XYZ file of C-alpha atoms in Angstrom:
324
model
C -30.930 -48.017 -21.599
C -31.143 -44.242 -22.080
C -27.890 -43.647 -20.176
C -26.135 -46.343 -22.226
C -27.232 -44.638 -25.439
C -25.999 -41.285 -24.125
C -22.574 -42.708 -23.344
C -22.397 -44.395 -26.736
C -23.296 -41.105 -28.402
C -20.549 -39.282 -26.513
C -17.999 -41.871 -27.527
C -18.995 -41.639 -31.182
C -18.704 -37.868 -30.975
C -15.219 -38.141 -29.492
C -14.102 -40.229 -32.463
C -15.376 -37.771 -35.051
C -12.680 -35.431 -36.355
C -13.506 -31.988 -35.074
C -13.606 -29.293 -37.738
C -12.898 -25.946 -36.052
C -14.530 -22.875 -37.489
C -12.285 -19.942 -38.403
C -11.925 -17.657 -35.391
C -13.349 -14.173 -35.726
C -11.426 -11.381 -34.058
C -14.604 -9.373 -33.606
C -17.882 -10.887 -32.480
C -20.817 -8.787 -31.302
C -22.122 -9.558 -27.828
C -25.129 -7.248 -27.754
C -27.085 -9.936 -25.889
C -24.207 -11.286 -23.800
C -26.365 -12.053 -20.766
C -28.294 -14.632 -22.812
C -25.393 -15.862 -24.923
C -24.380 -19.532 -24.773
C -21.621 -21.629 -26.306
C -22.363 -25.071 -27.723
C -20.061 -27.762 -26.345
C -18.869 -30.853 -28.207
C -21.696 -32.780 -26.522
C -24.339 -30.437 -27.894
C -24.985 -28.909 -24.461
C -25.100 -25.110 -24.212
C -23.021 -23.426 -21.507
C -23.931 -19.838 -20.554
C -21.329 -17.251 -21.549
C -21.232 -15.639 -18.107
C -21.458 -17.238 -14.691
C -20.676 -16.532 -11.067
C -17.347 -17.805 -9.750
C -17.062 -18.679 -6.054
C -13.329 -19.322 -5.546
C -11.837 -17.411 -2.589
C -15.242 -16.323 -1.363
C -15.327 -16.231 2.440
C -17.624 -18.525 4.464
C -21.201 -17.302 4.885
C -20.922 -14.998 1.853
C -21.422 -17.438 -0.992
C -25.042 -18.385 -0.244
C -26.283 -14.821 -0.611
C -24.012 -14.120 -3.599
C -25.456 -17.091 -5.502
C -29.007 -16.020 -4.663
C -28.317 -12.434 -5.799
C -26.681 -13.618 -9.035
C -29.528 -15.939 -9.978
C -32.171 -13.321 -9.199
C -30.249 -10.876 -11.427
C -30.325 -13.325 -14.334
C -27.133 -15.390 -14.108
C -27.717 -18.986 -15.104
C -24.225 -20.416 -14.574
C -22.734 -21.082 -11.129
C -19.188 -22.419 -10.696
C -17.899 -24.110 -7.549
C -15.605 -26.962 -6.484
C -15.216 -29.475 -3.690
C -11.907 -27.791 -2.819
C -13.603 -24.438 -2.234
C -15.506 -25.823 0.741
C -18.649 -23.895 -0.202
C -20.798 -26.382 -2.130
C -23.405 -26.485 0.648
C -23.724 -22.685 0.541
C -24.021 -22.774 -3.241
C -26.809 -25.321 -2.934
C -28.680 -23.193 -0.412
C -28.245 -20.103 -2.588
C -29.738 -21.936 -5.550
C -32.706 -23.083 -3.463
C -33.272 -19.616 -1.986
C -33.222 -17.964 -5.420
C -36.424 -19.660 -6.497
C -34.919 -20.330 -9.939
C -35.748 -23.875 -11.103
C -32.731 -26.189 -10.996
C -33.200 -27.148 -14.647
C -32.646 -23.520 -15.688
C -29.223 -23.374 -14.010
C -25.871 -24.567 -15.351
C -23.972 -25.915 -12.341
C -20.259 -26.728 -12.500
C -18.181 -28.370 -9.790
C -14.807 -30.079 -9.672
C -13.043 -33.205 -8.432
C -10.419 -32.338 -5.816
C -6.832 -33.543 -6.242
C -6.773 -36.016 -3.309
C -9.941 -37.647 -4.682
C -8.497 -38.798 -8.037
C -8.698 -42.448 -7.010
C -12.248 -41.930 -5.709
C -14.118 -40.301 -8.579
C -17.492 -41.868 -7.781
C -17.153 -40.881 -4.120
C -16.097 -37.395 -5.193
C -19.178 -36.706 -7.288
C -21.455 -38.242 -4.652
C -19.939 -35.955 -2.017
C -20.470 -32.891 -4.197
C -24.048 -33.809 -5.095
C -24.923 -34.319 -1.435
C -23.404 -30.958 -0.474
C -25.063 -29.144 -3.373
C -28.440 -30.745 -2.681
C -28.954 -31.822 -6.276
C -29.011 -35.130 -8.123
C -26.839 -33.998 -11.039
C -24.356 -31.362 -12.175
C -24.138 -29.974 -15.680
C -20.346 -30.060 -15.758
C -17.814 -32.002 -13.667
C -14.143 -31.144 -14.049
C -10.833 -32.640 -12.968
C -9.695 -29.592 -10.991
C -5.946 -30.083 -11.559
C -3.760 -32.609 -13.416
C -2.339 -33.707 -10.066
C -3.290 -36.994 -8.412
C -2.306 -35.925 -4.924
C -1.798 -38.466 -2.139
C -4.486 -37.679 0.478
C -2.207 -38.952 3.271
C 0.516 -36.452 2.286
C -0.523 -33.482 0.152
C 3.095 -32.851 -0.808
C 3.241 -36.184 -2.623
C 1.779 -37.450 -5.900
C 0.398 -40.979 -6.150
C 3.215 -43.131 -7.617
C 0.717 -45.497 -9.269
C -1.884 -43.044 -10.543
C -2.203 -40.015 -12.818
C -4.875 -37.923 -14.537
C -5.115 -40.448 -17.386
C -6.468 -43.014 -14.951
C -8.671 -40.359 -13.361
C -10.160 -39.584 -16.774
C -10.906 -43.275 -17.284
C -13.097 -43.054 -14.184
C -14.579 -39.688 -15.203
C -15.753 -41.211 -18.489
C -18.042 -43.546 -16.556
C -20.025 -40.696 -15.021
C -22.294 -39.513 -17.877
C -23.938 -42.950 -17.991
C -24.881 -42.635 -14.306
C -27.012 -39.521 -14.875
C -25.118 -37.720 -12.105
C -23.054 -35.688 -14.587
C -24.189 -34.225 -17.908
C -20.737 -33.205 -19.229
C -17.156 -33.862 -18.170
C -14.041 -31.780 -18.615
C -10.771 -30.603 -17.129
C -9.271 -27.536 -15.505
C -5.729 -26.141 -15.472
C -4.671 -28.555 -18.221
C -1.942 -27.347 -20.568
C -1.224 -28.487 -24.101
C 1.191 -31.130 -22.791
C -1.479 -32.620 -20.532
C -4.136 -32.607 -23.235
C -1.836 -34.152 -25.838
C -1.061 -37.003 -23.477
C -4.717 -37.475 -22.574
C -6.190 -37.272 -26.070
C -3.570 -39.620 -27.514
C -4.086 -42.271 -24.867
C -6.109 -45.260 -26.175
C -8.320 -45.133 -23.089
C -9.609 -41.660 -23.953
C -13.046 -42.245 -25.479
C -14.622 -38.895 -24.571
C -12.986 -35.600 -25.479
C -13.224 -33.132 -22.566
C -16.080 -30.704 -23.162
C -14.356 -27.849 -21.326
C -10.906 -26.781 -20.154
C -11.261 -24.158 -17.421
C -8.111 -22.022 -17.269
C -6.929 -18.628 -16.040
C -7.594 -16.054 -18.772
C -7.274 -12.266 -18.646
C -5.274 -9.759 -20.747
C -2.169 -10.270 -18.581
C -2.428 -14.061 -18.955
C -4.101 -14.419 -22.365
C -2.872 -17.955 -23.199
C -3.560 -17.721 -26.961
C -1.763 -20.961 -27.904
C -3.617 -22.967 -25.287
C -6.982 -21.467 -26.225
C -6.298 -22.143 -29.898
C -5.328 -25.718 -29.063
C -8.510 -26.223 -27.022
C -10.606 -24.922 -29.907
C -8.817 -27.114 -32.454
C -9.777 -30.184 -30.426
C -13.383 -29.150 -29.887
C -12.763 -28.204 -26.255
C -14.471 -25.053 -24.988
C -12.397 -22.672 -22.867
C -13.792 -21.126 -19.682
C -11.815 -18.292 -18.134
C -11.399 -18.155 -14.372
C -9.810 -15.175 -12.566
C -11.086 -13.300 -15.603
C -11.053 -10.071 -13.586
C -7.502 -10.660 -12.404
C -8.610 -11.489 -8.844
C -8.277 -9.352 -5.698
C -5.798 -6.431 -5.809
C -5.074 -7.120 -9.461
C -2.534 -4.856 -11.216
C -4.974 -4.826 -14.127
C -6.894 -2.004 -12.486
C -3.968 0.376 -12.722
C -3.370 -0.493 -16.382
C -3.732 2.647 -18.491
C -4.906 0.780 -21.597
C -7.738 -0.962 -19.760
C -8.748 2.183 -17.892
C -8.778 4.213 -21.119
C -11.033 1.686 -22.890
C -13.366 1.574 -19.888
C -13.581 5.365 -19.756
C -14.253 5.606 -23.498
C -17.088 3.049 -23.224
C -18.531 4.511 -20.025
C -18.192 1.082 -18.421
C -16.322 -0.386 -15.467
C -12.936 -2.062 -16.085
C -14.559 -5.315 -14.940
C -17.293 -5.040 -17.561
C -14.671 -4.416 -20.236
C -12.676 -7.485 -19.173
C -15.785 -9.660 -19.322
C -16.801 -8.299 -22.721
C -13.262 -8.958 -24.000
C -13.472 -12.607 -22.962
C -16.963 -13.252 -24.301
C -16.221 -11.543 -27.627
C -13.007 -13.547 -27.929
C -15.033 -16.746 -27.643
C -14.806 -18.159 -24.129
C -17.157 -18.212 -21.163
C -16.277 -16.176 -18.081
C -16.966 -16.781 -14.387
C -16.262 -13.539 -12.475
C -16.195 -13.916 -8.700
C -17.807 -11.405 -6.374
C -19.839 -11.421 -3.172
C -20.745 -7.737 -3.437
C -24.343 -7.216 -4.598
C -23.614 -4.121 -6.682
C -20.604 -5.682 -8.423
C -22.417 -8.972 -9.059
C -25.218 -7.059 -10.757
C -22.958 -4.632 -12.654
C -20.787 -7.456 -13.981
C -23.883 -8.956 -15.589
C -24.884 -5.744 -17.369
C -23.206 -6.483 -20.679
C -26.152 -6.210 -23.072
C -26.581 -3.451 -25.639
C -22.917 -2.629 -26.185
C -19.711 -4.269 -27.274
C -16.035 -3.583 -27.844
C -14.814 -2.522 -31.259
C -12.180 -4.514 -33.092
C -9.657 -1.786 -32.292
C -10.509 -1.934 -28.580
C -10.171 -5.714 -28.574
C -6.732 -5.421 -30.167
C -5.617 -2.893 -27.574
C -6.497 -5.337 -24.817
C -4.931 -8.224 -26.745
C -1.653 -6.329 -26.966
C -1.234 -5.412 -23.312
C 2.380 -6.536 -22.680
C 2.320 -7.004 -18.893
C 2.163 -10.565 -17.572
C 1.107 -12.069 -14.261
C -0.706 -15.165 -13.039
C -3.156 -15.244 -10.181
C -2.838 -18.978 -9.613
C 0.510 -20.765 -9.540
C 1.495 -24.402 -9.023
C 4.128 -24.203 -6.261
C 1.662 -25.678 -3.761
C 1.173 -28.828 -5.832
C 3.369 -31.946 -5.661
C 3.949 -31.732 -9.437
C 4.580 -28.845 -11.814
C 1.628 -28.154 -14.112
C 2.425 -24.770 -15.681
C 5.261 -24.716 -18.217
C 4.921 -21.246 -19.726
C 4.051 -22.658 -23.155
C 0.513 -21.272 -23.443
C 1.567 -18.252 -25.521
């Protein structure tokens, strides 16, 4: 009965017209390590978490343990990363109670027709009976028998129909999407089968891929944005950018800390990836200082553009260059 009431509540919420609050260009983050954002379900997602994409095997377990012992309370993974078991072990080894941790994982593209099997596989690997957030990783229903092909009789609309069944099972607290553009969200939200508005859209966000139109659209629909590759990923050209380096020098902070502060002050959660103990800990040290409005604008106005993650490997195009 309780799960039925929860689902009913989510559906009612999805049908209520969302009234976005005016965005503030400058928002203090003096207690960023404890900051949370309230989702359209009422759940509170931590502002900073540990990302695990592209982490090598046998490194993730220790990274998760280090992060949680430092104070992180948000861990992001995915079935496609192949590291859910390590994430689960890292959580257990940290000694931090499961209920204090926000855990996000994602449905892999070849599993779109097998949503229930997908979440069961992830829960088994993670060693937990629920996740706080479950995302459709990409708007691509890939044929598992040929990864270069898209299912002819299936798409992310049908996948979302299956995702909407999960909160009632107790296995998933919140559902959302990742790598969805405005075109995808318009199609999804306008489909009669959409009863639950995605709680989160996880997308690539950094000053060289700021995506202001997409972020604004997410906000207007009551969808929280989470930024992945928020540090620009490995060998990023961001770290030779004079504007970023000048702001970091003026603040006495690392460029990575400045990038994270920029994201949190702009209003989205960030999930920096690292397996290095010192960097994991330094990235979390965001309390007691913030960026000025002028510094935020300097980062906003960096003209260079690049994306870490493209879509050439997918059977369908998902990025259309319309996020700015």
